[in-house]
Amino acid sequence: MERETFLALLRQHRAIAVIRAPEVALGVRLAEAAAAGGIRLIEITWNSAHPAQLVEQLSQQLPHCHIGIGTALSIADVKDAVGAGAQFCFCPHTDSALIDLAHSLQTPIVPGALTPNEIVTAWQAGATAVKIFPIGAMGGASYIRSLQGPLAQIPLIPTGGVTVANAGEMVQAGAIAVGLSTSLFPPAAVENEEGSTVTQLATQLVNQLRAIAPHP
């Protein structure tokens, strides 16, 4: 996927569902429930059970969605993920070797950073966008807003503390998109396999973001 295509998708959809699944079947059900609520960007963390299989399966079963991976820690992770069909990669850290590899594979990559120095380092290394993690520890939307002064040219994606309730605030503060995990997939709903709860939360999230940041 081209860089500009990915950035356009982020601006259009604004929300990324982050799934960490202990088994493939559960991961599929969670992704399907989120997609039923309008989510179109789905990240499978690479520390899920059999993540390559899950990416392959979701790419086939949800052709209207864009499936990527998160928690990529090594060159092998990125190679295996792209080989399985991942359309984008998120990392919890910044590693220029992973960024260079993703470029060679024509795959958007979003490394993690937190401080202004880390964010600029990731951007200068060639990041497609920069993941701000954990945003909850930095004050949430107010931190994103503060970064806009000096770093407005860098697309920021806060995660780790984003909820269905505050996602809109993050986008209003300047985030290009947000990543949600526990808030979109509540542990009780996951444990009880209440897919309808996930779908309802996804619908609420999508409608909220659409109202705040409509795509032209």
mmCIF file with all atom_site columns, C-alpha atoms in Angstrom:
data_model
loop_
_atom_site.group_PDB
_atom_site.id
_atom_site.type_symbol
_atom_site.label_atom_id
_atom_site.label_alt_id
_atom_site.label_comp_id
_atom_site.label_asym_id
_atom_site.label_entity_id
_atom_site.label_seq_id
_atom_site.pdbx_PDB_ins_code
_atom_site.Cartn_x
_atom_site.Cartn_y
_atom_site.Cartn_z
_atom_site.occupancy
_atom_site.B_iso_or_equiv
_atom_site.pdbx_formal_charge
_atom_site.auth_seq_id
_atom_site.auth_comp_id
_atom_site.auth_asym_id
_atom_site.auth_atom_id
_atom_site.pdbx_PDB_model_num
ATOM 1   C CA . MET A 1 1   ? 0.000   0.000   0.000  1.00 0.00 ? 1   MET A CA 1
ATOM 2   C CA . GLU A 1 2   ? 1.318   3.446   -0.880 1.00 0.00 ? 2   GLU A CA 1
ATOM 3   C CA . ARG A 1 3   ? 2.002   5.927   1.909  1.00 0.00 ? 3   ARG A CA 1
ATOM 4   C CA . GLU A 1 4   ? -0.551  8.466   0.699  1.00 0.00 ? 4   GLU A CA 1
ATOM 5   C CA . THR A 1 5   ? -3.194  5.768   0.313  1.00 0.00 ? 5   THR A CA 1
ATOM 6   C CA . PHE A 1 6   ? -2.731  4.730   3.928  1.00 0.00 ? 6   PHE A CA 1
ATOM 7   C CA . LEU A 1 7   ? -2.831  8.308   5.190  1.00 0.00 ? 7   LEU A CA 1
ATOM 8   C CA . ALA A 1 8   ? -6.031  8.895   3.214  1.00 0.00 ? 8   ALA A CA 1
ATOM 9   C CA . LEU A 1 9   ? -7.576  5.814   4.827  1.00 0.00 ? 9   LEU A CA 1
ATOM 10  C CA . LEU A 1 10  ? -6.614  7.108   8.261  1.00 0.00 ? 10  LEU A CA 1
ATOM 11  C CA . ARG A 1 11  ? -8.226  10.481  7.555  1.00 0.00 ? 11  ARG A CA 1
ATOM 12  C CA . GLN A 1 12  ? -11.332 8.794   6.221  1.00 0.00 ? 12  GLN A CA 1
ATOM 13  C CA . HIS A 1 13  ? -11.934 6.175   8.898  1.00 0.00 ? 13  HIS A CA 1
ATOM 14  C CA . ARG A 1 14  ? -10.107 7.674   11.907 1.00 0.00 ? 14  ARG A CA 1
ATOM 15  C CA . ALA A 1 15  ? -10.338 4.523   14.047 1.00 0.00 ? 15  ALA A CA 1
ATOM 16  C CA . ILE A 1 16  ? -8.164  1.404   14.161 1.00 0.00 ? 16  ILE A CA 1
ATOM 17  C CA . ALA A 1 17  ? -9.433  -1.640  16.038 1.00 0.00 ? 17  ALA A CA 1
ATOM 18  C CA . VAL A 1 18  ? -6.536  -3.306  17.865 1.00 0.00 ? 18  VAL A CA 1
ATOM 19  C CA . ILE A 1 19  ? -7.062  -7.025  18.462 1.00 0.00 ? 19  ILE A CA 1
ATOM 20  C CA . ARG A 1 20  ? -4.842  -9.191  20.676 1.00 0.00 ? 20  ARG A CA 1
ATOM 21  C CA . ALA A 1 21  ? -6.344  -12.669 20.360 1.00 0.00 ? 21  ALA A CA 1
ATOM 22  C CA . PRO A 1 22  ? -5.381  -15.778 22.366 1.00 0.00 ? 22  PRO A CA 1
ATOM 23  C CA . GLU A 1 23  ? -6.871  -17.956 19.623 1.00 0.00 ? 23  GLU A CA 1
ATOM 24  C CA . VAL A 1 24  ? -7.533  -17.505 15.915 1.00 0.00 ? 24  VAL A CA 1
ATOM 25  C CA . ALA A 1 25  ? -11.268 -18.224 16.056 1.00 0.00 ? 25  ALA A CA 1
ATOM 26  C CA . LEU A 1 26  ? -11.786 -15.574 18.717 1.00 0.00 ? 26  LEU A CA 1
ATOM 27  C CA . GLY A 1 27  ? -9.755  -13.062 16.726 1.00 0.00 ? 27  GLY A CA 1
ATOM 28  C CA . VAL A 1 28  ? -11.949 -13.676 13.700 1.00 0.00 ? 28  VAL A CA 1
ATOM 29  C CA . ARG A 1 29  ? -15.134 -13.191 15.725 1.00 0.00 ? 29  ARG A CA 1
ATOM 30  C CA . LEU A 1 30  ? -13.881 -9.954  17.252 1.00 0.00 ? 30  LEU A CA 1
ATOM 31  C CA . ALA A 1 31  ? -12.834 -8.573  13.877 1.00 0.00 ? 31  ALA A CA 1
ATOM 32  C CA . GLU A 1 32  ? -16.158 -9.514  12.321 1.00 0.00 ? 32  GLU A CA 1
ATOM 33  C CA . ALA A 1 33  ? -18.045 -7.838  15.164 1.00 0.00 ? 33  ALA A CA 1
ATOM 34  C CA . ALA A 1 34  ? -16.016 -4.633  14.800 1.00 0.00 ? 34  ALA A CA 1
ATOM 35  C CA . ALA A 1 35  ? -16.435 -4.642  11.025 1.00 0.00 ? 35  ALA A CA 1
ATOM 36  C CA . ALA A 1 36  ? -20.191 -5.076  11.437 1.00 0.00 ? 36  ALA A CA 1
ATOM 37  C CA . GLY A 1 37  ? -20.149 -1.787  13.351 1.00 0.00 ? 37  GLY A CA 1
ATOM 38  C CA . GLY A 1 38  ? -18.349 0.040   10.564 1.00 0.00 ? 38  GLY A CA 1
ATOM 39  C CA . ILE A 1 39  ? -14.676 -0.376  11.494 1.00 0.00 ? 39  ILE A CA 1
ATOM 40  C CA . ARG A 1 40  ? -12.532 -0.689  8.369  1.00 0.00 ? 40  ARG A CA 1
ATOM 41  C CA . LEU A 1 41  ? -8.970  -0.621  9.766  1.00 0.00 ? 41  LEU A CA 1
ATOM 42  C CA . ILE A 1 42  ? -8.045  -3.646  11.877 1.00 0.00 ? 42  ILE A CA 1
ATOM 43  C CA . GLU A 1 43  ? -4.702  -4.269  13.575 1.00 0.00 ? 43  GLU A CA 1
ATOM 44  C CA . ILE A 1 44  ? -3.771  -7.762  14.738 1.00 0.00 ? 44  ILE A CA 1
ATOM 45  C CA . THR A 1 45  ? -1.036  -7.655  17.345 1.00 0.00 ? 45  THR A CA 1
ATOM 46  C CA . TRP A 1 46  ? 1.843   -9.945  16.441 1.00 0.00 ? 46  TRP A CA 1
ATOM 47  C CA . ASN A 1 47  ? 1.808   -11.471 19.920 1.00 0.00 ? 47  ASN A CA 1
ATOM 48  C CA . SER A 1 48  ? -1.639  -12.917 19.222 1.00 0.00 ? 48  SER A CA 1
ATOM 49  C CA . ALA A 1 49  ? -1.922  -16.673 18.733 1.00 0.00 ? 49  ALA A CA 1
ATOM 50  C CA . HIS A 1 50  ? -0.919  -17.584 15.170 1.00 0.00 ? 50  HIS A CA 1
ATOM 51  C CA . PRO A 1 51  ? -1.077  -13.975 13.954 1.00 0.00 ? 51  PRO A CA 1
ATOM 52  C CA . ALA A 1 52  ? -0.051  -14.756 10.368 1.00 0.00 ? 52  ALA A CA 1
ATOM 53  C CA . GLN A 1 53  ? -2.911  -17.220 10.047 1.00 0.00 ? 53  GLN A CA 1
ATOM 54  C CA . LEU A 1 54  ? -5.315  -14.674 11.505 1.00 0.00 ? 54  LEU A CA 1
ATOM 55  C CA . VAL A 1 55  ? -4.169  -11.967 9.085  1.00 0.00 ? 55  VAL A CA 1
ATOM 56  C CA . GLU A 1 56  ? -4.543  -14.323 6.129  1.00 0.00 ? 56  GLU A CA 1
ATOM 57  C CA . GLN A 1 57  ? -8.001  -15.441 7.213  1.00 0.00 ? 57  GLN A CA 1
ATOM 58  C CA . LEU A 1 58  ? -9.302  -11.938 7.869  1.00 0.00 ? 58  LEU A CA 1
ATOM 59  C CA . SER A 1 59  ? -7.928  -10.666 4.566  1.00 0.00 ? 59  SER A CA 1
ATOM 60  C CA . GLN A 1 60  ? -10.092 -13.267 2.844  1.00 0.00 ? 60  GLN A CA 1
ATOM 61  C CA . GLN A 1 61  ? -13.182 -12.997 5.031  1.00 0.00 ? 61  GLN A CA 1
ATOM 62  C CA . LEU A 1 62  ? -13.271 -9.196  5.332  1.00 0.00 ? 62  LEU A CA 1
ATOM 63  C CA . PRO A 1 63  ? -12.255 -7.913  1.888  1.00 0.00 ? 63  PRO A CA 1
ATOM 64  C CA . HIS A 1 64  ? -13.852 -4.529  2.627  1.00 0.00 ? 64  HIS A CA 1
ATOM 65  C CA . CYS A 1 65  ? -11.455 -4.024  5.562  1.00 0.00 ? 65  CYS A CA 1
ATOM 66  C CA . HIS A 1 66  ? -7.750  -3.233  5.669  1.00 0.00 ? 66  HIS A CA 1
ATOM 67  C CA . ILE A 1 67  ? -5.844  -5.676  7.859  1.00 0.00 ? 67  ILE A CA 1
ATOM 68  C CA . GLY A 1 68  ? -2.495  -4.796  9.394  1.00 0.00 ? 68  GLY A CA 1
ATOM 69  C CA . ILE A 1 69  ? -0.403  -5.849  12.362 1.00 0.00 ? 69  ILE A CA 1
ATOM 70  C CA . GLY A 1 70  ? 0.907   -4.343  15.560 1.00 0.00 ? 70  GLY A CA 1
ATOM 71  C CA . THR A 1 71  ? 3.616   -5.101  18.113 1.00 0.00 ? 71  THR A CA 1
ATOM 72  C CA . ALA A 1 72  ? 6.161   -5.779  15.369 1.00 0.00 ? 72  ALA A CA 1
ATOM 73  C CA . LEU A 1 73  ? 9.492   -6.076  17.173 1.00 0.00 ? 73  LEU A CA 1
ATOM 74  C CA . SER A 1 74  ? 11.868  -7.580  14.628 1.00 0.00 ? 74  SER A CA 1
ATOM 75  C CA . ILE A 1 75  ? 12.730  -7.833  10.958 1.00 0.00 ? 75  ILE A CA 1
ATOM 76  C CA . ALA A 1 76  ? 11.280  -11.339 10.949 1.00 0.00 ? 76  ALA A CA 1
ATOM 77  C CA . ASP A 1 77  ? 7.982   -10.019 12.332 1.00 0.00 ? 77  ASP A CA 1
ATOM 78  C CA . VAL A 1 78  ? 7.641   -7.467  9.539  1.00 0.00 ? 78  VAL A CA 1
ATOM 79  C CA . LYS A 1 79  ? 8.652   -9.916  6.811  1.00 0.00 ? 79  LYS A CA 1
ATOM 80  C CA . ASP A 1 80  ? 6.269   -12.598 8.058  1.00 0.00 ? 80  ASP A CA 1
ATOM 81  C CA . ALA A 1 81  ? 3.421   -10.126 8.497  1.00 0.00 ? 81  ALA A CA 1
ATOM 82  C CA . VAL A 1 82  ? 3.712   -8.685  5.009  1.00 0.00 ? 82  VAL A CA 1
ATOM 83  C CA . GLY A 1 83  ? 4.079   -12.198 3.636  1.00 0.00 ? 83  GLY A CA 1
ATOM 84  C CA . ALA A 1 84  ? 0.775   -13.089 5.310  1.00 0.00 ? 84  ALA A CA 1
ATOM 85  C CA . GLY A 1 85  ? -0.928  -10.121 3.675  1.00 0.00 ? 85  GLY A CA 1
ATOM 86  C CA . ALA A 1 86  ? -0.622  -7.367  6.276  1.00 0.00 ? 86  ALA A CA 1
ATOM 87  C CA . GLN A 1 87  ? -1.253  -3.990  4.661  1.00 0.00 ? 87  GLN A CA 1
ATOM 88  C CA . PHE A 1 88  ? 0.405   -1.902  7.380  1.00 0.00 ? 88  PHE A CA 1
ATOM 89  C CA . CYS A 1 89  ? 2.618   -2.401  10.439 1.00 0.00 ? 89  CYS A CA 1
ATOM 90  C CA . PHE A 1 90  ? 2.632   -0.763  13.872 1.00 0.00 ? 90  PHE A CA 1
ATOM 91  C CA . CYS A 1 91  ? 5.582   -1.031  16.271 1.00 0.00 ? 91  CYS A CA 1
ATOM 92  C CA . PRO A 1 92  ? 5.781   -0.070  19.956 1.00 0.00 ? 92  PRO A CA 1
ATOM 93  C CA . HIS A 1 93  ? 9.206   1.468   19.334 1.00 0.00 ? 93  HIS A CA 1
ATOM 94  C CA . THR A 1 94  ? 11.320  3.120   16.630 1.00 0.00 ? 94  THR A CA 1
ATOM 95  C CA . ASP A 1 95  ? 13.842  0.961   14.776 1.00 0.00 ? 95  ASP A CA 1
ATOM 96  C CA . SER A 1 96  ? 15.297  2.357   11.558 1.00 0.00 ? 96  SER A CA 1
ATOM 97  C CA . ALA A 1 97  ? 15.969  -1.168  10.261 1.00 0.00 ? 97  ALA A CA 1
ATOM 98  C CA . LEU A 1 98  ? 12.270  -2.030  10.473 1.00 0.00 ? 98  LEU A CA 1
ATOM 99  C CA . ILE A 1 99  ? 11.309  1.254   8.838  1.00 0.00 ? 99  ILE A CA 1
ATOM 100 C CA . ASP A 1 100 ? 13.744  0.681   5.971  1.00 0.00 ? 100 ASP A CA 1
ATOM 101 C CA . LEU A 1 101 ? 12.466  -2.867  5.506  1.00 0.00 ? 101 LEU A CA 1
ATOM 102 C CA . ALA A 1 102 ? 8.847   -1.713  5.423  1.00 0.00 ? 102 ALA A CA 1
ATOM 103 C CA . HIS A 1 103 ? 9.754   0.855   2.770  1.00 0.00 ? 103 HIS A CA 1
ATOM 104 C CA . SER A 1 104 ? 11.403  -1.839  0.657  1.00 0.00 ? 104 SER A CA 1
ATOM 105 C CA . LEU A 1 105 ? 8.218   -3.909  0.971  1.00 0.00 ? 105 LEU A CA 1
ATOM 106 C CA . GLN A 1 106 ? 6.049   -0.884  0.107  1.00 0.00 ? 106 GLN A CA 1
ATOM 107 C CA . THR A 1 107 ? 4.231   -1.233  3.412  1.00 0.00 ? 107 THR A CA 1
ATOM 108 C CA . PRO A 1 108 ? 3.244   1.723   5.620  1.00 0.00 ? 108 PRO A CA 1
ATOM 109 C CA . ILE A 1 109 ? 4.893   1.580   9.035  1.00 0.00 ? 109 ILE A CA 1
ATOM 110 C CA . VAL A 1 110 ? 3.911   3.388   12.226 1.00 0.00 ? 110 VAL A CA 1
ATOM 111 C CA . PRO A 1 111 ? 6.608   3.222   14.919 1.00 0.00 ? 111 PRO A CA 1
ATOM 112 C CA . GLY A 1 112 ? 5.918   4.120   18.524 1.00 0.00 ? 112 GLY A CA 1
ATOM 113 C CA . ALA A 1 113 ? 7.204   7.223   20.291 1.00 0.00 ? 113 ALA A CA 1
ATOM 114 C CA . LEU A 1 114 ? 6.197   9.412   23.209 1.00 0.00 ? 114 LEU A CA 1
ATOM 115 C CA . THR A 1 115 ? 8.349   12.507  23.694 1.00 0.00 ? 115 THR A CA 1
ATOM 116 C CA . PRO A 1 116 ? 8.826   15.231  21.060 1.00 0.00 ? 116 PRO A CA 1
ATOM 117 C CA . ASN A 1 117 ? 12.407  14.051  20.546 1.00 0.00 ? 117 ASN A CA 1
ATOM 118 C CA . GLU A 1 118 ? 11.272  10.460  19.965 1.00 0.00 ? 118 GLU A CA 1
ATOM 119 C CA . ILE A 1 119 ? 8.477   11.572  17.639 1.00 0.00 ? 119 ILE A CA 1
ATOM 120 C CA . VAL A 1 120 ? 10.815  13.645  15.468 1.00 0.00 ? 120 VAL A CA 1
ATOM 121 C CA . THR A 1 121 ? 13.393  10.835  15.424 1.00 0.00 ? 121 THR A CA 1
ATOM 122 C CA . ALA A 1 122 ? 10.763  8.384   14.169 1.00 0.00 ? 122 ALA A CA 1
ATOM 123 C CA . TRP A 1 123 ? 9.526   10.837  11.551 1.00 0.00 ? 123 TRP A CA 1
ATOM 124 C CA . GLN A 1 124 ? 13.009  11.621  10.264 1.00 0.00 ? 124 GLN A CA 1
ATOM 125 C CA . ALA A 1 125 ? 13.720  7.880   10.050 1.00 0.00 ? 125 ALA A CA 1
ATOM 126 C CA . GLY A 1 126 ? 10.879  7.567   7.548  1.00 0.00 ? 126 GLY A CA 1
ATOM 127 C CA . ALA A 1 127 ? 7.771   6.741   9.579  1.00 0.00 ? 127 ALA A CA 1
ATOM 128 C CA . THR A 1 128 ? 4.505   6.905   7.653  1.00 0.00 ? 128 THR A CA 1
ATOM 129 C CA . ALA A 1 129 ? 2.871   8.196   10.839 1.00 0.00 ? 129 ALA A CA 1
ATOM 130 C CA . VAL A 1 130 ? 3.877   8.019   14.491 1.00 0.00 ? 130 VAL A CA 1
ATOM 131 C CA . LYS A 1 131 ? 2.093   6.040   17.198 1.00 0.00 ? 131 LYS A CA 1
ATOM 132 C CA . ILE A 1 132 ? 1.876   7.939   20.495 1.00 0.00 ? 132 ILE A CA 1
ATOM 133 C CA . PHE A 1 133 ? 1.877   5.309   23.230 1.00 0.00 ? 133 PHE A CA 1
ATOM 134 C CA . PRO A 1 134 ? 0.725   5.289   25.960 1.00 0.00 ? 134 PRO A CA 1
ATOM 135 C CA . ILE A 1 135 ? -1.319  8.454   25.496 1.00 0.00 ? 135 ILE A CA 1
ATOM 136 C CA . GLY A 1 136 ? -3.184  7.872   28.757 1.00 0.00 ? 136 GLY A CA 1
ATOM 137 C CA . ALA A 1 137 ? 0.007   8.420   30.736 1.00 0.00 ? 137 ALA A CA 1
ATOM 138 C CA . MET A 1 138 ? 0.576   11.790  29.042 1.00 0.00 ? 138 MET A CA 1
ATOM 139 C CA . GLY A 1 139 ? -2.758  13.440  29.719 1.00 0.00 ? 139 GLY A CA 1
ATOM 140 C CA . GLY A 1 140 ? -4.720  12.312  26.682 1.00 0.00 ? 140 GLY A CA 1
ATOM 141 C CA . ALA A 1 141 ? -6.012  14.821  24.144 1.00 0.00 ? 141 ALA A CA 1
ATOM 142 C CA . SER A 1 142 ? -4.284  17.767  25.815 1.00 0.00 ? 142 SER A CA 1
ATOM 143 C CA . TYR A 1 143 ? -0.902  16.210  25.008 1.00 0.00 ? 143 TYR A CA 1
ATOM 144 C CA . ILE A 1 144 ? -1.830  15.742  21.343 1.00 0.00 ? 144 ILE A CA 1
ATOM 145 C CA . ARG A 1 145 ? -2.983  19.365  21.253 1.00 0.00 ? 145 ARG A CA 1
ATOM 146 C CA . SER A 1 146 ? 0.290   20.555  22.771 1.00 0.00 ? 146 SER A CA 1
ATOM 147 C CA . LEU A 1 147 ? 2.282   18.669  20.139 1.00 0.00 ? 147 LEU A CA 1
ATOM 148 C CA . GLN A 1 148 ? 0.453   20.381  17.281 1.00 0.00 ? 148 GLN A CA 1
ATOM 149 C CA . GLY A 1 149 ? 2.372   23.633  17.679 1.00 0.00 ? 149 GLY A CA 1
ATOM 150 C CA . PRO A 1 150 ? 5.846   22.361  16.804 1.00 0.00 ? 150 PRO A CA 1
ATOM 151 C CA . LEU A 1 151 ? 4.913   19.033  15.169 1.00 0.00 ? 151 LEU A CA 1
ATOM 152 C CA . ALA A 1 152 ? 1.693   19.663  13.236 1.00 0.00 ? 152 ALA A CA 1
ATOM 153 C CA . GLN A 1 153 ? 3.217   18.226  10.056 1.00 0.00 ? 153 GLN A CA 1
ATOM 154 C CA . ILE A 1 154 ? 3.635   14.768  11.631 1.00 0.00 ? 154 ILE A CA 1
ATOM 155 C CA . PRO A 1 155 ? 0.584   12.444  11.529 1.00 0.00 ? 155 PRO A CA 1
ATOM 156 C CA . LEU A 1 156 ? 0.011   11.205  15.081 1.00 0.00 ? 156 LEU A CA 1
ATOM 157 C CA . ILE A 1 157 ? -1.962  8.122   16.149 1.00 0.00 ? 157 ILE A CA 1
ATOM 158 C CA . PRO A 1 158 ? -2.535  7.937   19.911 1.00 0.00 ? 158 PRO A CA 1
ATOM 159 C CA . THR A 1 159 ? -3.106  4.532   21.515 1.00 0.00 ? 159 THR A CA 1
ATOM 160 C CA . GLY A 1 160 ? -2.993  3.122   25.017 1.00 0.00 ? 160 GLY A CA 1
ATOM 161 C CA . GLY A 1 161 ? -5.680  5.092   26.799 1.00 0.00 ? 161 GLY A CA 1
ATOM 162 C CA . VAL A 1 162 ? -7.993  5.901   23.890 1.00 0.00 ? 162 VAL A CA 1
ATOM 163 C CA . THR A 1 163 ? -11.626 5.029   24.590 1.00 0.00 ? 163 THR A CA 1
ATOM 164 C CA . VAL A 1 164 ? -14.885 5.173   22.707 1.00 0.00 ? 164 VAL A CA 1
ATOM 165 C CA . ALA A 1 165 ? -15.730 8.166   24.903 1.00 0.00 ? 165 ALA A CA 1
ATOM 166 C CA . ASN A 1 166 ? -12.554 10.208  24.293 1.00 0.00 ? 166 ASN A CA 1
ATOM 167 C CA . ALA A 1 167 ? -11.622 9.190   20.730 1.00 0.00 ? 167 ALA A CA 1
ATOM 168 C CA . GLY A 1 168 ? -13.354 12.235  19.300 1.00 0.00 ? 168 GLY A CA 1
ATOM 169 C CA . GLU A 1 169 ? -11.375 14.533  21.588 1.00 0.00 ? 169 GLU A CA 1
ATOM 170 C CA . MET A 1 170 ? -8.142  13.015  20.277 1.00 0.00 ? 170 MET A CA 1
ATOM 171 C CA . VAL A 1 171 ? -9.108  13.711  16.677 1.00 0.00 ? 171 VAL A CA 1
ATOM 172 C CA . GLN A 1 172 ? -10.286 17.224  17.514 1.00 0.00 ? 172 GLN A CA 1
ATOM 173 C CA . ALA A 1 173 ? -6.932  17.795  19.211 1.00 0.00 ? 173 ALA A CA 1
ATOM 174 C CA . GLY A 1 174 ? -5.116  16.958  15.971 1.00 0.00 ? 174 GLY A CA 1
ATOM 175 C CA . ALA A 1 175 ? -4.653  13.177  15.793 1.00 0.00 ? 175 ALA A CA 1
ATOM 176 C CA . ILE A 1 176 ? -4.994  11.775  12.282 1.00 0.00 ? 176 ILE A CA 1
ATOM 177 C CA . ALA A 1 177 ? -6.526  8.600   13.759 1.00 0.00 ? 177 ALA A CA 1
ATOM 178 C CA . VAL A 1 178 ? -6.770  6.640   17.003 1.00 0.00 ? 178 VAL A CA 1
ATOM 179 C CA . GLY A 1 179 ? -6.183  3.037   18.024 1.00 0.00 ? 179 GLY A CA 1
ATOM 180 C CA . LEU A 1 180 ? -8.552  1.312   20.448 1.00 0.00 ? 180 LEU A CA 1
ATOM 181 C CA . SER A 1 181 ? -8.301  -2.057  22.132 1.00 0.00 ? 181 SER A CA 1
ATOM 182 C CA . THR A 1 182 ? -9.880  -2.692  25.543 1.00 0.00 ? 182 THR A CA 1
ATOM 183 C CA . SER A 1 183 ? -12.481 0.055   25.184 1.00 0.00 ? 183 SER A CA 1
ATOM 184 C CA . LEU A 1 184 ? -13.729 -1.446  21.933 1.00 0.00 ? 184 LEU A CA 1
ATOM 185 C CA . PHE A 1 185 ? -13.327 -5.031  23.113 1.00 0.00 ? 185 PHE A CA 1
ATOM 186 C CA . PRO A 1 186 ? -14.322 -5.032  26.823 1.00 0.00 ? 186 PRO A CA 1
ATOM 187 C CA . PRO A 1 187 ? -12.900 -8.092  28.617 1.00 0.00 ? 187 PRO A CA 1
ATOM 188 C CA . ALA A 1 188 ? -16.337 -9.180  29.837 1.00 0.00 ? 188 ALA A CA 1
ATOM 189 C CA . ALA A 1 189 ? -17.790 -8.994  26.333 1.00 0.00 ? 189 ALA A CA 1
ATOM 190 C CA . VAL A 1 190 ? -14.831 -10.929 24.943 1.00 0.00 ? 190 VAL A CA 1
ATOM 191 C CA . GLU A 1 191 ? -15.029 -13.587 27.654 1.00 0.00 ? 191 GLU A CA 1
ATOM 192 C CA . ASN A 1 192 ? -18.776 -14.027 27.169 1.00 0.00 ? 192 ASN A CA 1
ATOM 193 C CA . GLU A 1 193 ? -18.481 -13.827 23.368 1.00 0.00 ? 193 GLU A CA 1
ATOM 194 C CA . GLU A 1 194 ? -20.915 -10.923 23.203 1.00 0.00 ? 194 GLU A CA 1
ATOM 195 C CA . GLY A 1 195 ? -20.200 -9.837  19.654 1.00 0.00 ? 195 GLY A CA 1
ATOM 196 C CA . SER A 1 196 ? -23.232 -7.576  19.647 1.00 0.00 ? 196 SER A CA 1
ATOM 197 C CA . THR A 1 197 ? -21.637 -5.457  22.376 1.00 0.00 ? 197 THR A CA 1
ATOM 198 C CA . VAL A 1 198 ? -18.522 -4.968  20.259 1.00 0.00 ? 198 VAL A CA 1
ATOM 199 C CA . THR A 1 199 ? -20.637 -4.090  17.231 1.00 0.00 ? 199 THR A CA 1
ATOM 200 C CA . GLN A 1 200 ? -22.627 -1.531  19.241 1.00 0.00 ? 200 GLN A CA 1
ATOM 201 C CA . LEU A 1 201 ? -19.442 0.091   20.551 1.00 0.00 ? 201 LEU A CA 1
ATOM 202 C CA . ALA A 1 202 ? -17.935 0.144   17.057 1.00 0.00 ? 202 ALA A CA 1
ATOM 203 C CA . THR A 1 203 ? -21.073 1.762   15.646 1.00 0.00 ? 203 THR A CA 1
ATOM 204 C CA . GLN A 1 204 ? -21.017 4.387   18.394 1.00 0.00 ? 204 GLN A CA 1
ATOM 205 C CA . LEU A 1 205 ? -17.342 5.098   17.730 1.00 0.00 ? 205 LEU A CA 1
ATOM 206 C CA . VAL A 1 206 ? -17.715 5.335   13.963 1.00 0.00 ? 206 VAL A CA 1
ATOM 207 C CA . ASN A 1 207 ? -20.733 7.644   14.191 1.00 0.00 ? 207 ASN A CA 1
ATOM 208 C CA . GLN A 1 208 ? -18.991 9.878   16.705 1.00 0.00 ? 208 GLN A CA 1
ATOM 209 C CA . LEU A 1 209 ? -15.856 10.233  14.585 1.00 0.00 ? 209 LEU A CA 1
ATOM 210 C CA . ARG A 1 210 ? -17.845 10.735  11.405 1.00 0.00 ? 210 ARG A CA 1
ATOM 211 C CA . ALA A 1 211 ? -19.693 13.642  13.013 1.00 0.00 ? 211 ALA A CA 1
ATOM 212 C CA . ILE A 1 212 ? -16.488 15.245  14.272 1.00 0.00 ? 212 ILE A CA 1
ATOM 213 C CA . ALA A 1 213 ? -14.223 14.693  11.310 1.00 0.00 ? 213 ALA A CA 1
ATOM 214 C CA . PRO A 1 214 ? -16.227 14.000  8.144  1.00 0.00 ? 214 PRO A CA 1
ATOM 215 C CA . HIS A 1 215 ? -14.185 12.934  5.140  1.00 0.00 ? 215 HIS A CA 1
ATOM 216 C CA . PRO A 1 216 ? -14.692 15.210  2.118  1.00 0.00 ? 216 PRO A CA 1
#
